[in-house]
Amino acid sequence: MTPAFDFYILIPCYNNFAGLRRSLQSVVYPMDKYGVVIVDDGSDEPISASALGNCIPPMTRIIRQPENTGITAALNAGLRWLDGRGDHRFVARLDCGDICTPERFTRQVSYLTLNPEIALLGTWVRFENFATGSSYLYKTPVEQREIQRGMHFRNLFIHPSVMWRASGRSGVNRYPYDLPHAEDYGFFYKIVLQGRAAILPEVLTICEINPEGLSFRNRRQQLVSRIKTVLRYGNNKLLGSVGALKLLLLLLIPYRVILTLKSIIW
């Protein structure tokens, strides 16, 4: 039986209703061909479908967490709801405040349909501070061999840009709880090791640079988790050691300096 929906968008939200609306309003795709799973992670004001209005498709599920449990638990709650449904081919990710280009989902669905061996698909991303207008382009390798190699040094799959095959994560059931603020790195690394992955060399997602966001506030813990990820999943010991050393050095550099360098280099 052909699945009813091409994909579900999985999007966690905690006290960012305006960002949630902005992200959902950027989605361009036939509304009868995709669904949305919103995990309300204990927001002060519960999210309702009526408040979101016409920016969501008819097939929208809002999962309300009774309290704020963090993004890993929220994502896994969404995965539990999706597991075993059988009514979709792919799962896409999006974060509150990030924006999709009009062609994003058409391009990703088309690529995965034409390349059934690909389990995980990312894209290039533009990071932008919407308040100041400053931005930088996050470009990655696109060849399979270079993706395998590059994952030893950084997460090549930016979380809000990815789409994966619903049937393509055998044994990768949940985001790991022991890699706080790098749970996506561990999740995607396991998929990359099990099957083929690809990255479209196009900017299809604009990610918000938020000085108050999780990446800024938890940078040290995130880097420690990234080191653990590389050492745990890297299949080349030499590259893994070099990658871990690079991440250790990043602990010594203030994040704002790194952002400035990215805007100059990229």
mmCIF file with all atom_site columns, N, CA and C in Angstrom, residues 2 113 125 134-135 158 174 217 233 240 265:
data_model
loop_
_atom_site.group_PDB
_atom_site.id
_atom_site.type_symbol
_atom_site.label_atom_id
_atom_site.label_alt_id
_atom_site.label_comp_id
_atom_site.label_asym_id
_atom_site.label_entity_id
_atom_site.label_seq_id
_atom_site.pdbx_PDB_ins_code
_atom_site.Cartn_x
_atom_site.Cartn_y
_atom_site.Cartn_z
_atom_site.occupancy
_atom_site.B_iso_or_equiv
_atom_site.pdbx_formal_charge
_atom_site.auth_seq_id
_atom_site.auth_comp_id
_atom_site.auth_asym_id
_atom_site.auth_atom_id
_atom_site.pdbx_PDB_model_num
ATOM 1  N N  . THR A 1 2   ? 0.568  2.212  -0.853 1.00 0.00 ? 2   THR A N  1
ATOM 2  C CA . THR A 1 2   ? 1.329  3.455  -0.930 1.00 0.00 ? 2   THR A CA 1
ATOM 3  C C  . THR A 1 2   ? 1.022  4.323  0.290  1.00 0.00 ? 2   THR A C  1
ATOM 4  N N  . THR A 1 113 ? 13.421 9.765  -3.592 1.00 0.00 ? 113 THR A N  1
ATOM 5  C CA . THR A 1 113 ? 12.619 8.867  -4.433 1.00 0.00 ? 113 THR A CA 1
ATOM 6  C C  . THR A 1 113 ? 13.457 8.277  -5.553 1.00 0.00 ? 113 THR A C  1
ATOM 7  N N  . VAL A 1 125 ? 23.393 24.894 4.294  1.00 0.00 ? 125 VAL A N  1
ATOM 8  C CA . VAL A 1 125 ? 22.563 25.749 5.145  1.00 0.00 ? 125 VAL A CA 1
ATOM 9  C C  . VAL A 1 125 ? 23.185 27.146 5.222  1.00 0.00 ? 125 VAL A C  1
ATOM 10 N N  . SER A 1 134 ? 23.679 39.624 9.729  1.00 0.00 ? 134 SER A N  1
ATOM 11 C CA . SER A 1 134 ? 24.942 38.915 9.510  1.00 0.00 ? 134 SER A CA 1
ATOM 12 C C  . SER A 1 134 ? 24.659 37.430 9.256  1.00 0.00 ? 134 SER A C  1
ATOM 13 N N  . SER A 1 135 ? 25.473 36.819 8.415  1.00 0.00 ? 135 SER A N  1
ATOM 14 C CA . SER A 1 135 ? 25.221 35.427 8.061  1.00 0.00 ? 135 SER A CA 1
ATOM 15 C C  . SER A 1 135 ? 26.491 34.761 7.565  1.00 0.00 ? 135 SER A C  1
ATOM 16 N N  . ILE A 1 158 ? 23.215 19.312 9.264  1.00 0.00 ? 158 ILE A N  1
ATOM 17 C CA . ILE A 1 158 ? 22.612 20.314 10.135 1.00 0.00 ? 158 ILE A CA 1
ATOM 18 C C  . ILE A 1 158 ? 21.172 19.896 10.426 1.00 0.00 ? 158 ILE A C  1
ATOM 19 N N  . ARG A 1 174 ? 16.364 5.803  18.584 1.00 0.00 ? 174 ARG A N  1
ATOM 20 C CA . ARG A 1 174 ? 16.148 7.027  19.345 1.00 0.00 ? 174 ARG A CA 1
ATOM 21 C C  . ARG A 1 174 ? 17.401 7.903  19.329 1.00 0.00 ? 174 ARG A C  1
ATOM 22 N N  . ARG A 1 217 ? 24.350 28.807 24.845 1.00 0.00 ? 217 ARG A N  1
ATOM 23 C CA . ARG A 1 217 ? 24.302 28.652 26.299 1.00 0.00 ? 217 ARG A CA 1
ATOM 24 C C  . ARG A 1 217 ? 24.959 27.357 26.785 1.00 0.00 ? 217 ARG A C  1
ATOM 25 N N  . TYR A 1 233 ? 31.846 6.648  17.580 1.00 0.00 ? 233 TYR A N  1
ATOM 26 C CA . TYR A 1 233 ? 31.334 6.175  16.296 1.00 0.00 ? 233 TYR A CA 1
ATOM 27 C C  . TYR A 1 233 ? 32.337 6.249  15.144 1.00 0.00 ? 233 TYR A C  1
ATOM 28 N N  . GLY A 1 240 ? 39.594 9.905  13.963 1.00 0.00 ? 240 GLY A N  1
ATOM 29 C CA . GLY A 1 240 ? 38.848 10.161 15.180 1.00 0.00 ? 240 GLY A CA 1
ATOM 30 C C  . GLY A 1 240 ? 39.679 10.905 16.216 1.00 0.00 ? 240 GLY A C  1
ATOM 31 N N  . ILE A 1 265 ? 35.384 33.406 6.564  1.00 0.00 ? 265 ILE A N  1
ATOM 32 C CA . ILE A 1 265 ? 35.890 32.293 5.754  1.00 0.00 ? 265 ILE A CA 1
ATOM 33 C C  . ILE A 1 265 ? 34.817 31.738 4.838  1.00 0.00 ? 265 ILE A C  1
#
